[in-house]
Amino acid sequence: MKFFSKETAVSLFLIVTLGWLIPNISLAHFGVLLPSDDIVEANESSQITLLCQFMHPFEQGFMELQKPESFAMFTRGKNKDLLNSLKTRSVSGCTTWIGTADLERPGDHIFYFVPQPYWEPAEDCYIKHFTKVVVNVFGLEEGWDQPVGLKTEIIPLTRPYGLWTGNVFVGQVLLNGKPAPNSEVEIEFYNKDKKIEAPSGPYVTQVVHTDPMGIFSYSMPKEGWWGFAALNEADWKMKHEGREVAVELGAVLWVYVADMK
């Protein structure tokens, strides 16, 4: 019995063969934490809002973000729990969160959230991004380089606010409180409204590696928010459908750069 014509057989062969030749494109994941302002002056409102998201920043592809395990503000060596301030906001059919914080004293405020693990079938692993942003409050520039004490985090070695386009940002990746050498750091622009179109895939996510002391650097070429996600595999596994799978730990930091005008 003849099931396929010669032409059909050739077509099927080409589909299968070319399918193997197409690269497996995996978009970078980022925890996102964006404040309504990264520099709050004394004459401005003392309350800010913060967006908590999980997404592909350049492509503006959103993913479901369950309520974070923690959402807090770190300043003057102390943490303030902000978890109860979170409210849900649906974006592109996915759950995101918006929180608020009252700013009472001058100094740098480090905001962060720790998400619940996200299962990514395309990578066959769980993803957990410890996400931070620094807000300068009322002109006192102290505290921006302090560790919060997260499982993994990026410590700024360049002040992470008041940056001009083209400035070089330098950071140090910590894992379990120690420098994380040879960590891959993915970098993306928060491409709001998708105004920027990448000429090809590699332009979407920039990639650098840390040196033996966990240090990396990058110069931001455009005004806006930039995210740095330093990736390492956890030294523990999680169960998914009865089997143990890897956990990707991401140390994420967001910085804003402005054009000189």
XYZ file of N, CA and C in Angstrom:
783
model
N 0.855 -1.196 0.000
C 0.000 0.000 0.000
C 0.888 1.242 0.000
N 0.551 2.242 -0.831
C 1.357 3.448 -0.964
C 0.740 4.563 -0.131
N 1.407 4.952 0.940
C 0.871 5.984 1.824
C 1.240 7.397 1.362
N 2.444 7.595 0.821
C 2.901 8.925 0.439
C 3.355 8.934 -1.014
N 3.119 10.068 -1.676
C 3.695 10.247 -3.002
C 5.164 10.588 -2.846
N 5.895 10.556 -3.932
C 7.314 10.887 -3.886
C 7.512 12.329 -3.424
N 6.655 13.240 -3.922
C 6.773 14.656 -3.558
C 6.512 14.871 -2.066
N 5.500 14.140 -1.534
C 5.182 14.279 -0.113
C 6.320 13.778 0.757
N 6.907 12.668 0.343
C 8.013 12.101 1.109
C 9.199 13.056 1.161
N 9.486 13.699 0.022
C 10.591 14.656 -0.023
C 10.306 15.853 0.886
N 9.048 16.324 0.858
C 8.671 17.464 1.699
C 8.832 17.145 3.176
N 8.385 15.944 3.578
C 8.512 15.545 4.971
C 9.971 15.446 5.385
N 10.797 14.923 4.472
C 12.224 14.801 4.759
C 12.839 16.175 5.008
N 12.472 17.154 4.151
C 13.026 18.495 4.301
C 12.573 19.154 5.599
N 11.293 18.953 5.969
C 10.776 19.542 7.202
C 11.530 19.015 8.405
N 11.715 17.692 8.453
C 12.415 17.085 9.582
C 13.871 17.514 9.613
N 14.526 17.502 8.433
C 15.941 17.844 8.371
C 16.185 19.296 8.753
N 15.394 20.206 8.158
C 15.589 21.617 8.451
C 15.233 21.951 9.884
N 14.298 21.201 10.451
C 13.933 21.421 11.846
C 15.112 21.234 12.770
N 15.994 20.271 12.419
C 17.182 20.058 13.246
C 18.189 21.195 13.080
N 18.135 21.876 11.913
C 19.108 22.921 11.645
C 18.726 24.263 12.254
N 17.434 24.447 12.576
C 16.994 25.705 13.159
C 17.496 25.795 14.593
N 18.183 26.868 14.961
C 18.717 26.972 16.328
C 17.614 27.045 17.350
N 17.897 26.500 18.522
C 16.940 26.535 19.626
C 17.091 27.866 20.362
N 16.223 28.827 20.038
C 16.315 30.159 20.609
C 15.611 30.187 21.958
N 16.354 30.528 22.990
C 15.786 30.597 24.336
C 15.878 32.035 24.821
N 14.734 32.672 25.013
C 14.724 34.051 25.474
C 15.127 34.118 26.942
N 15.866 35.174 27.280
C 16.343 35.331 28.653
C 15.191 35.720 29.573
N 15.192 35.143 30.764
C 14.195 35.468 31.781
C 14.780 36.498 32.744
N 13.932 37.415 33.192
C 14.365 38.422 34.159
C 13.279 38.667 35.191
N 13.678 38.643 36.475
C 12.838 39.287 37.462
C 12.956 40.782 37.230
N 11.857 41.495 37.346
C 11.859 42.934 37.079
C 11.306 43.667 38.300
N 12.017 44.707 38.723
C 11.564 45.544 39.835
C 11.857 46.996 39.472
N 10.820 47.717 39.051
C 10.986 49.081 38.560
C 10.241 50.067 39.456
N 10.955 51.025 40.042
C 10.302 52.045 40.872
C 9.765 53.183 40.011
N 8.822 53.923 40.563
C 8.295 55.085 39.844
C 9.349 56.174 39.697
N 10.378 56.133 40.520
C 11.482 57.093 40.432
C 12.697 56.474 41.105
N 13.876 56.631 40.489
C 15.081 56.070 41.112
C 15.834 57.103 41.936
N 15.474 58.384 41.786
C 16.058 59.451 42.595
C 14.912 60.322 43.098
N 14.672 60.297 44.397
C 13.559 61.047 44.985
C 14.125 62.267 45.704
N 13.767 63.441 45.206
C 14.243 64.692 45.797
C 13.383 65.074 47.008
N 13.903 66.005 47.805
C 13.216 66.407 49.034
C 11.871 67.069 48.764
N 11.723 67.681 47.585
C 10.475 68.381 47.273
C 9.478 67.501 46.520
N 9.767 66.200 46.417
C 8.888 65.283 45.700
C 8.092 64.425 46.683
N 7.126 63.681 46.137
C 6.308 62.797 46.966
C 7.183 61.781 47.683
N 6.862 61.518 48.935
C 7.652 60.570 49.727
C 7.124 59.146 49.599
N 6.164 58.925 48.719
C 5.686 57.565 48.462
C 5.991 57.190 47.019
N 6.536 55.999 46.835
C 6.800 55.527 45.485
C 6.065 54.212 45.258
N 5.892 53.892 44.001
C 5.317 52.606 43.613
C 6.388 51.786 42.917
N 6.257 50.473 43.003
C 7.234 49.573 42.388
C 6.506 48.458 41.656
N 6.930 48.198 40.419
C 6.367 47.126 39.613
C 7.201 45.871 39.782
N 6.554 44.756 40.097
C 7.206 43.447 40.201
C 6.703 42.583 39.052
N 7.622 42.130 38.207
C 7.243 41.367 37.025
C 8.238 40.236 36.790
N 7.822 39.284 35.958
C 8.729 38.237 35.488
C 8.515 38.144 33.988
N 9.595 38.353 33.211
C 9.357 38.570 31.788
C 10.637 38.484 30.966
N 10.461 38.695 29.649
C 11.549 38.919 28.706
C 11.547 40.423 28.420
N 12.434 41.204 29.040
C 12.309 42.667 28.995
C 12.377 43.282 27.602
N 13.301 42.813 26.783
C 13.437 43.430 25.460
C 12.251 43.092 24.572
N 11.838 41.843 24.591
C 10.716 41.405 23.762
C 9.373 41.730 24.399
N 9.382 42.160 25.654
C 8.156 42.501 26.387
C 7.187 41.323 26.457
N 7.749 40.143 26.653
C 6.940 38.942 26.843
C 6.795 38.650 28.326
N 5.567 38.678 28.815
C 5.320 38.501 30.246
C 5.037 37.047 30.589
N 5.397 36.668 31.818
C 5.101 35.347 32.354
C 4.382 35.495 33.684
N 3.727 34.441 34.083
C 2.961 34.456 35.326
C 3.902 34.586 36.527
N 3.612 35.535 37.397
C 4.391 35.721 38.619
C 3.472 35.524 39.815
N 3.644 34.395 40.502
C 2.884 34.177 41.726
C 3.337 35.182 42.790
N 2.520 35.333 43.831
C 2.882 36.303 44.862
C 4.265 35.974 45.421
N 5.172 36.942 45.434
C 6.533 36.680 45.904
C 6.574 36.147 47.334
N 7.633 35.398 47.615
C 7.856 34.930 48.980
C 8.150 36.104 49.904
N 8.857 37.097 49.365
C 9.151 38.289 50.159
C 9.288 39.497 49.243
N 8.950 40.649 49.787
C 9.094 41.935 49.103
C 9.408 42.933 50.204
N 10.572 43.574 50.119
C 11.023 44.374 51.259
C 11.896 45.542 50.827
N 12.182 46.389 51.798
C 13.033 47.561 51.622
C 14.163 47.481 52.641
N 15.393 47.652 52.177
C 16.571 47.584 53.042
C 17.233 48.956 53.073
N 17.321 49.548 54.255
C 17.977 50.842 54.388
C 18.557 50.977 55.792
N 19.723 51.604 55.881
C 20.412 51.798 57.168
C 20.581 50.483 57.928
N 20.824 49.401 57.176
C 21.092 48.105 57.781
C 19.882 47.339 58.262
N 18.680 47.850 57.976
C 17.465 47.187 58.452
C 16.503 46.904 57.301
N 15.757 45.812 57.440
C 14.738 45.437 56.464
C 13.360 45.885 56.934
N 12.545 46.314 55.986
C 11.145 46.612 56.267
C 10.283 45.797 55.318
N 9.420 44.969 55.867
C 8.558 44.096 55.074
C 7.491 44.923 54.351
N 7.411 44.733 53.031
C 6.420 45.438 52.213
C 5.457 44.478 51.524
N 5.493 43.212 51.926
C 4.728 42.191 51.206
C 3.236 42.515 51.168
N 2.711 43.037 52.256
C 1.271 43.311 52.316
C 0.845 44.491 51.444
N 1.815 45.226 50.925
C 1.470 46.351 50.046
C 1.209 45.903 48.609
N 1.554 44.663 48.287
C 1.444 44.194 46.907
C -0.004 44.001 46.483
N -0.299 44.487 45.286
C -1.597 44.289 44.650
C -1.366 43.695 43.261
N -2.281 42.839 42.840
C -2.113 42.211 41.532
C -2.441 43.192 40.414
N -1.761 42.986 39.298
C -2.045 43.745 38.080
C -1.835 42.809 36.893
N -2.864 42.625 36.087
C -2.771 41.741 34.929
C -2.175 42.502 33.747
N -1.129 41.916 33.154
C -0.494 42.493 31.969
C -0.354 41.386 30.931
N -0.937 41.596 29.772
C -0.900 40.601 28.692
C -1.386 39.239 29.178
N -2.384 39.249 30.050
C -2.965 38.010 30.548
C -2.160 37.328 31.634
N -1.082 37.954 32.089
C -0.232 37.372 33.136
C -0.317 38.210 34.415
N -0.156 37.533 35.541
C -0.188 38.225 36.829
C 1.146 38.909 37.105
N 1.093 40.206 37.357
C 2.243 40.956 37.868
C 1.789 41.622 39.170
N 2.694 42.349 39.805
C 2.369 42.945 41.102
C 2.841 44.387 41.152
N 2.148 45.182 41.940
C 2.562 46.558 42.174
C 2.522 46.822 43.675
N 3.628 47.353 44.192
C 3.735 47.629 45.621
C 3.994 49.104 45.877
N 3.863 49.502 47.121
C 4.113 50.894 47.501
C 5.027 50.939 48.722
N 5.713 52.053 48.857
C 6.589 52.243 50.018
C 6.624 53.716 50.385
N 6.613 53.984 51.676
C 6.756 55.349 52.190
C 8.221 55.595 52.535
N 8.760 56.687 52.027
C 10.158 57.038 52.239
C 10.227 58.094 53.332
N 10.858 57.745 54.438
C 10.810 58.619 55.608
C 12.137 59.303 55.923
N 13.250 58.655 55.547
C 14.543 59.212 55.937
C 15.470 59.270 54.730
N 16.408 60.214 54.719
C 17.367 60.293 53.619
C 18.261 59.055 53.576
N 18.770 58.767 52.393
C 19.685 57.647 52.218
C 19.226 56.720 51.120
N 20.097 55.806 50.752
C 19.773 54.850 49.702
C 18.880 53.744 50.240
N 17.849 53.425 49.488
C 16.896 52.377 49.831
C 17.012 51.263 48.794
N 17.309 50.065 49.254
C 17.412 48.909 48.358
C 16.115 48.116 48.460
N 15.389 48.072 47.366
C 14.153 47.294 47.313
C 14.457 45.950 46.660
N 13.793 44.906 47.131
C 14.034 43.585 46.551
C 12.810 42.696 46.727
N 12.704 41.726 45.828
C 11.697 40.683 46.023
C 12.299 39.326 45.700
N 11.807 38.334 46.419
C 12.210 36.941 46.210
C 10.984 36.188 45.719
N 11.009 35.670 44.493
C 9.830 35.019 43.939
C 9.728 33.561 44.346
N 8.569 33.006 44.135
C 8.436 31.560 44.206
C 9.090 30.961 42.961
N 9.615 29.742 43.047
C 10.259 29.135 41.882
C 9.293 29.031 40.701
N 9.822 29.318 39.506
C 9.038 29.269 38.271
C 9.511 28.087 37.438
N 8.586 27.211 37.064
C 8.945 26.049 36.242
C 9.016 26.467 34.783
N 10.190 26.231 34.160
C 10.390 26.542 32.749
C 10.622 25.250 31.970
N 9.568 24.736 31.310
C 9.703 23.456 30.609
C 10.737 23.488 29.491
N 10.918 24.639 28.838
C 11.870 24.722 27.734
C 13.301 24.483 28.205
N 13.584 24.791 29.467
C 14.925 24.599 30.012
C 14.982 23.447 31.004
N 13.831 22.831 31.259
C 13.735 21.684 32.159
C 14.332 22.006 33.531
N 13.965 23.164 34.047
C 14.477 23.557 35.357
C 13.536 24.575 35.993
N 13.731 24.790 37.285
C 13.049 25.873 37.979
C 13.935 27.121 37.935
N 13.298 28.279 37.952
C 14.006 29.558 37.922
C 13.594 30.378 39.139
N 14.589 30.939 39.803
C 14.323 31.768 40.988
C 15.257 32.975 40.936
N 14.698 34.147 40.661
C 15.493 35.358 40.501
C 15.327 36.298 41.696
N 16.423 36.552 42.379
C 16.462 37.467 43.519
C 16.712 38.873 42.955
N 15.690 39.709 42.992
C 15.680 40.924 42.178
C 15.740 42.182 43.038
N 16.643 43.125 42.651
C 16.869 44.336 43.444
C 16.844 45.586 42.566
N 16.581 46.721 43.220
C 16.762 48.034 42.617
C 17.077 49.013 43.749
N 17.897 50.006 43.453
C 18.302 50.991 44.462
C 17.646 52.334 44.151
N 17.055 52.948 45.168
C 16.441 54.272 45.042
C 17.151 55.229 45.999
N 17.636 56.338 45.449
C 18.256 57.357 46.300
C 17.182 58.292 46.827
N 17.224 58.580 48.122
C 16.158 59.345 48.774
C 16.717 60.601 49.449
N 16.189 61.724 49.071
C 16.438 63.024 49.716
C 17.915 63.420 49.732
N 18.664 62.956 48.730
C 20.004 63.476 48.497
C 21.154 62.825 49.232
N 20.895 61.966 50.204
C 21.981 61.321 50.945
C 22.415 60.060 50.209
N 23.660 60.065 49.703
C 24.152 58.962 48.874
C 24.945 57.974 49.724
N 24.255 57.230 50.546
C 24.892 56.237 51.406
C 24.064 54.962 51.441
N 24.756 53.824 51.255
C 24.110 52.530 51.406
C 23.912 51.746 50.131
N 24.186 52.355 48.964
C 23.912 51.664 47.700
C 24.787 50.436 47.468
N 25.945 50.366 48.119
C 26.867 49.249 47.905
C 26.793 48.200 49.016
N 25.738 48.238 49.822
C 25.611 47.287 50.925
C 24.898 46.008 50.480
N 25.384 44.831 50.893
C 24.665 43.581 50.590
C 23.407 43.464 51.439
N 22.373 42.914 50.834
C 21.119 42.689 51.554
C 21.166 41.380 52.327
N 21.954 40.417 51.798
C 22.034 39.101 52.427
C 21.207 38.053 51.724
N 20.919 38.271 50.435
C 20.157 37.299 49.657
C 21.032 36.104 49.287
N 20.384 35.028 48.871
C 21.096 33.815 48.456
C 22.117 34.140 47.364
N 21.721 34.981 46.447
C 22.633 35.499 45.431
C 22.209 36.927 45.127
N 23.174 37.804 44.895
C 22.847 39.196 44.602
C 24.014 39.878 43.902
N 23.692 40.974 43.221
C 24.705 41.814 42.590
C 24.965 43.010 43.500
N 26.225 43.186 43.877
C 26.629 44.349 44.663
C 27.167 45.399 43.694
N 26.558 46.581 43.637
C 27.075 47.611 42.733
C 28.448 48.105 43.191
N 29.375 48.184 42.258
C 30.654 48.837 42.513
C 30.662 50.224 41.876
N 29.737 50.436 40.963
C 29.425 51.763 40.441
C 28.131 52.212 41.102
N 28.060 53.455 41.544
C 26.803 53.945 42.112
C 25.673 53.698 41.106
N 24.598 53.014 41.495
C 23.601 52.543 40.525
C 22.480 53.534 40.221
N 22.741 54.794 40.363
C 21.766 55.832 39.987
C 22.552 57.079 39.587
N 21.875 58.027 38.932
C 22.578 59.210 38.443
C 23.548 58.871 37.331
N 23.188 57.891 36.497
C 24.062 57.420 35.425
C 23.674 58.056 34.091
N 24.689 58.449 33.326
C 24.470 58.931 31.970
C 24.570 57.777 30.982
N 23.897 57.913 29.860
C 24.035 56.941 28.779
C 25.509 56.829 28.384
N 25.989 55.608 28.291
C 27.392 55.379 27.962
C 28.270 55.155 29.175
N 27.781 55.487 30.367
C 28.545 55.177 31.584
C 28.770 53.669 31.692
N 29.886 53.309 32.292
C 30.184 51.897 32.523
C 29.692 51.513 33.917
N 28.868 50.480 33.969
C 28.412 49.961 35.259
C 29.264 48.757 35.634
N 29.732 48.735 36.881
C 30.541 47.626 37.394
C 29.829 47.032 38.601
N 29.727 45.718 38.622
C 29.079 45.041 39.739
C 29.815 43.775 40.127
N 29.537 43.300 41.322
C 30.118 42.045 41.802
C 28.994 41.083 42.152
N 29.100 39.873 41.632
C 28.089 38.844 41.880
C 28.488 38.027 43.102
N 27.561 37.916 44.043
C 27.768 37.078 45.223
C 26.819 35.891 45.173
N 27.321 34.747 45.563
C 26.524 33.532 45.707
C 26.853 32.946 47.069
N 25.845 32.802 47.903
C 26.063 32.373 49.289
C 27.038 33.302 50.016
N 26.967 34.587 49.684
C 27.784 35.585 50.352
C 29.217 35.687 49.874
N 29.587 34.896 48.860
C 30.961 34.885 48.364
C 30.991 35.254 46.884
N 32.116 35.822 46.404
C 32.219 36.153 44.986
C 31.980 34.926 44.106
N 31.253 35.143 43.007
C 30.889 34.047 42.099
C 31.656 34.197 40.786
N 32.810 33.515 40.655
C 33.605 33.642 39.435
C 32.946 32.956 38.243
N 33.254 33.478 37.052
C 32.809 32.891 35.787
C 31.290 32.712 35.718
N 30.561 33.613 36.345
C 29.101 33.594 36.231
C 28.694 34.262 34.922
N 27.720 33.699 34.263
C 27.179 34.345 33.071
C 26.210 35.442 33.501
N 26.395 36.626 32.953
C 25.521 37.757 33.263
C 24.791 38.158 31.987
N 23.477 38.000 32.003
C 22.653 38.414 30.871
C 22.170 39.840 31.116
N 22.159 40.639 30.060
C 21.840 42.062 30.172
C 20.794 42.411 29.127
N 19.720 43.066 29.565
C 18.683 43.465 28.610
C 18.140 44.852 28.923
N 17.698 45.497 27.868
C 17.026 46.786 27.939
C 15.531 46.560 28.123
N 14.918 47.316 29.028
C 13.469 47.228 29.215
C 12.821 48.022 28.086
N 12.413 47.301 27.074
C 11.985 47.876 25.799
C 10.490 48.195 25.821
N 10.122 49.180 26.639
C 8.710 49.525 26.807
C 8.085 49.921 25.475
N 6.898 49.386 25.222
C 6.150 49.630 23.980
C 6.877 49.092 22.749
N 7.947 48.333 22.965
C 8.696 47.689 21.876
C 9.104 48.694 20.798
N 9.631 49.833 21.257
C 10.033 50.872 20.312
C 11.328 50.532 19.589
N 12.141 49.662 20.199
C 13.414 49.274 19.596
C 13.275 47.885 18.998
N 13.742 47.724 17.773
C 13.706 46.425 17.110
C 15.131 45.923 16.921
N 15.403 44.741 17.416
C 16.744 44.163 17.282
C 16.952 43.679 15.850
N 18.110 43.959 15.243
C 18.360 43.502 13.875
C 18.468 41.991 13.747
N 18.856 41.327 14.839
C 18.903 39.862 14.862
C 18.938 39.408 16.315
N 18.762 38.098 16.529
C 18.618 37.531 17.862
C 19.676 37.913 18.879
N 20.971 37.849 18.526
C 21.999 38.125 19.533
C 21.969 39.537 20.111
N 21.309 40.481 19.425
C 21.244 41.844 19.948
C 20.272 41.976 21.115
N 19.362 41.026 21.270
C 18.330 41.124 22.301
C 18.939 41.049 23.695
N 19.767 40.044 23.913
C 20.391 39.828 25.223
C 21.900 39.954 25.092
N 22.478 40.909 25.794
C 23.928 41.030 25.860
C 24.442 40.065 26.933
N 25.650 39.552 26.756
C 26.180 38.556 27.693
C 27.634 38.880 28.036
N 27.938 38.887 29.327
C 29.316 38.997 29.797
C 29.529 37.936 30.870
N 30.778 37.725 31.256
C 31.093 36.799 32.341
C 31.855 37.531 33.442
N 31.713 37.041 34.650
C 32.445 37.634 35.765
C 33.882 37.125 35.785
N 34.752 37.919 36.381
C 36.152 37.531 36.520
C 36.315 36.657 37.769
N 37.550 36.291 38.144
C 37.730 35.417 39.315
C 37.175 35.980 40.626
N 36.946 37.296 40.684
C 36.375 37.904 41.892
C 34.879 38.173 41.742
N 34.284 37.625 40.696
C 32.845 37.804 40.497
C 32.464 39.159 39.941
N 33.427 39.899 39.394
C 33.185 41.266 38.927
C 32.933 41.288 37.419
N 32.006 42.134 37.004
C 31.706 42.326 35.582
C 31.493 43.812 35.324
N 31.514 44.195 34.046
C 31.237 45.585 33.686
C 30.508 45.630 32.356
N 29.762 46.720 32.164
C 29.004 46.896 30.917
C 28.643 48.369 30.766
N 28.712 48.866 29.527
C 28.345 50.243 29.229
C 26.973 50.268 28.565
N 26.024 50.973 29.162
C 24.652 51.014 28.650
C 24.540 52.040 27.522
N 24.104 51.612 26.325
C 24.126 52.496 25.156
C 22.874 53.331 24.936
N 21.831 53.131 25.750
C 20.582 53.850 25.505
C 19.902 54.233 26.814
N 19.212 55.380 26.782
C 18.466 55.839 27.947
C 17.352 54.863 28.300
N 17.167 54.628 29.587
C 16.097 53.754 30.049
C 16.585 52.796 31.126
N 15.750 51.822 31.419
C 16.065 50.819 32.437
C 16.820 49.648 31.819
N 17.869 49.214 32.516
C 18.672 48.063 32.099
C 18.723 47.047 33.238
N 18.547 45.782 32.870
C 18.579 44.710 33.849
C 19.805 43.830 33.685
N 20.413 43.465 34.809
C 21.556 42.551 34.842
C 21.130 41.302 35.603
N 21.256 40.141 34.979
C 20.863 38.878 35.617
C 22.055 37.930 35.612
N 22.660 37.740 36.779
C 23.803 36.836 36.927
C 23.289 35.454 37.305
N 23.630 34.461 36.500
C 23.012 33.141 36.619
C 23.979 32.089 37.147
N 23.489 31.290 38.083
C 24.233 30.146 38.602
C 23.252 29.034 38.939
N 23.744 27.810 38.908
C 22.889 26.678 39.270
C 22.986 26.435 40.768
N 21.844 26.240 41.393
C 21.808 25.983 42.829
C 22.492 24.658 43.149
N 23.007 24.551 44.372
C 23.636 23.298 44.799
C 22.604 22.343 45.388
N 21.339 22.585 45.071
C 20.257 21.709 45.503
C 19.252 21.574 44.361
N 18.438 20.556 44.440
C 17.453 20.258 43.399
C 16.042 20.462 43.936
N 15.101 20.519 43.000
C 13.688 20.524 43.349
C 13.001 19.386 42.612
N 11.871 18.956 43.130
C 11.125 17.872 42.491
C 10.086 18.441 41.544
N 10.014 17.829 40.367
C 8.983 18.172 39.392
C 8.443 16.886 38.792
N 7.176 16.641 39.051
C 6.509 15.434 38.551
C 7.287 14.177 38.929
N 7.747 14.146 40.179
C 8.388 12.954 40.704
C 9.866 12.807 40.427
N 10.475 13.763 39.760
C 11.920 13.655 39.489
C 12.628 14.930 39.922
N 13.916 14.806 40.219
C 14.696 15.956 40.655
C 15.195 16.742 39.448
N 15.052 18.068 39.522
C 15.494 18.931 38.427
C 16.340 20.069 38.992
N 17.105 20.694 38.108
C 17.992 21.781 38.509
C 17.196 23.050 38.824
N 17.835 23.933 39.584
C 17.254 25.234 39.923
C 18.240 26.320 39.497
N 17.787 27.214 38.626
C 18.600 28.353 38.212
C 18.397 29.494 39.195
N 19.491 29.952 39.793
C 19.439 31.098 40.697
C 19.927 32.331 39.947
N 19.114 33.370 39.945
C 19.491 34.601 39.272
C 19.629 35.745 40.258
N 20.755 36.447 40.179
C 20.933 37.695 40.927
C 20.649 38.824 39.953
N 19.571 39.560 40.189
C 19.123 40.567 39.224
C 19.185 41.958 39.850
N 19.708 42.905 39.082
C 19.754 44.301 39.513
C 19.343 45.184 38.344
N 18.517 46.195 38.637
C 18.059 47.130 37.611
C 18.645 48.514 37.867
N 19.103 49.161 36.786
C 19.632 50.523 36.878
C 19.039 51.363 35.750
N 18.936 52.659 36.011
C 18.395 53.583 35.008
C 19.501 54.509 34.525
N 19.552 54.735 33.212
C 20.510 55.687 32.646
C 19.752 56.748 31.858
N 20.273 57.967 31.857
C 19.618 59.093 31.190
C 20.541 59.707 30.146
N 19.944 60.224 29.078
C 20.699 60.941 28.057
C 21.067 62.332 28.559
N 22.215 62.815 28.115
C 22.557 64.219 28.336
C 21.774 65.060 27.331
N 21.048 66.037 27.820
C 20.220 66.858 26.924
C 20.511 68.339 27.137
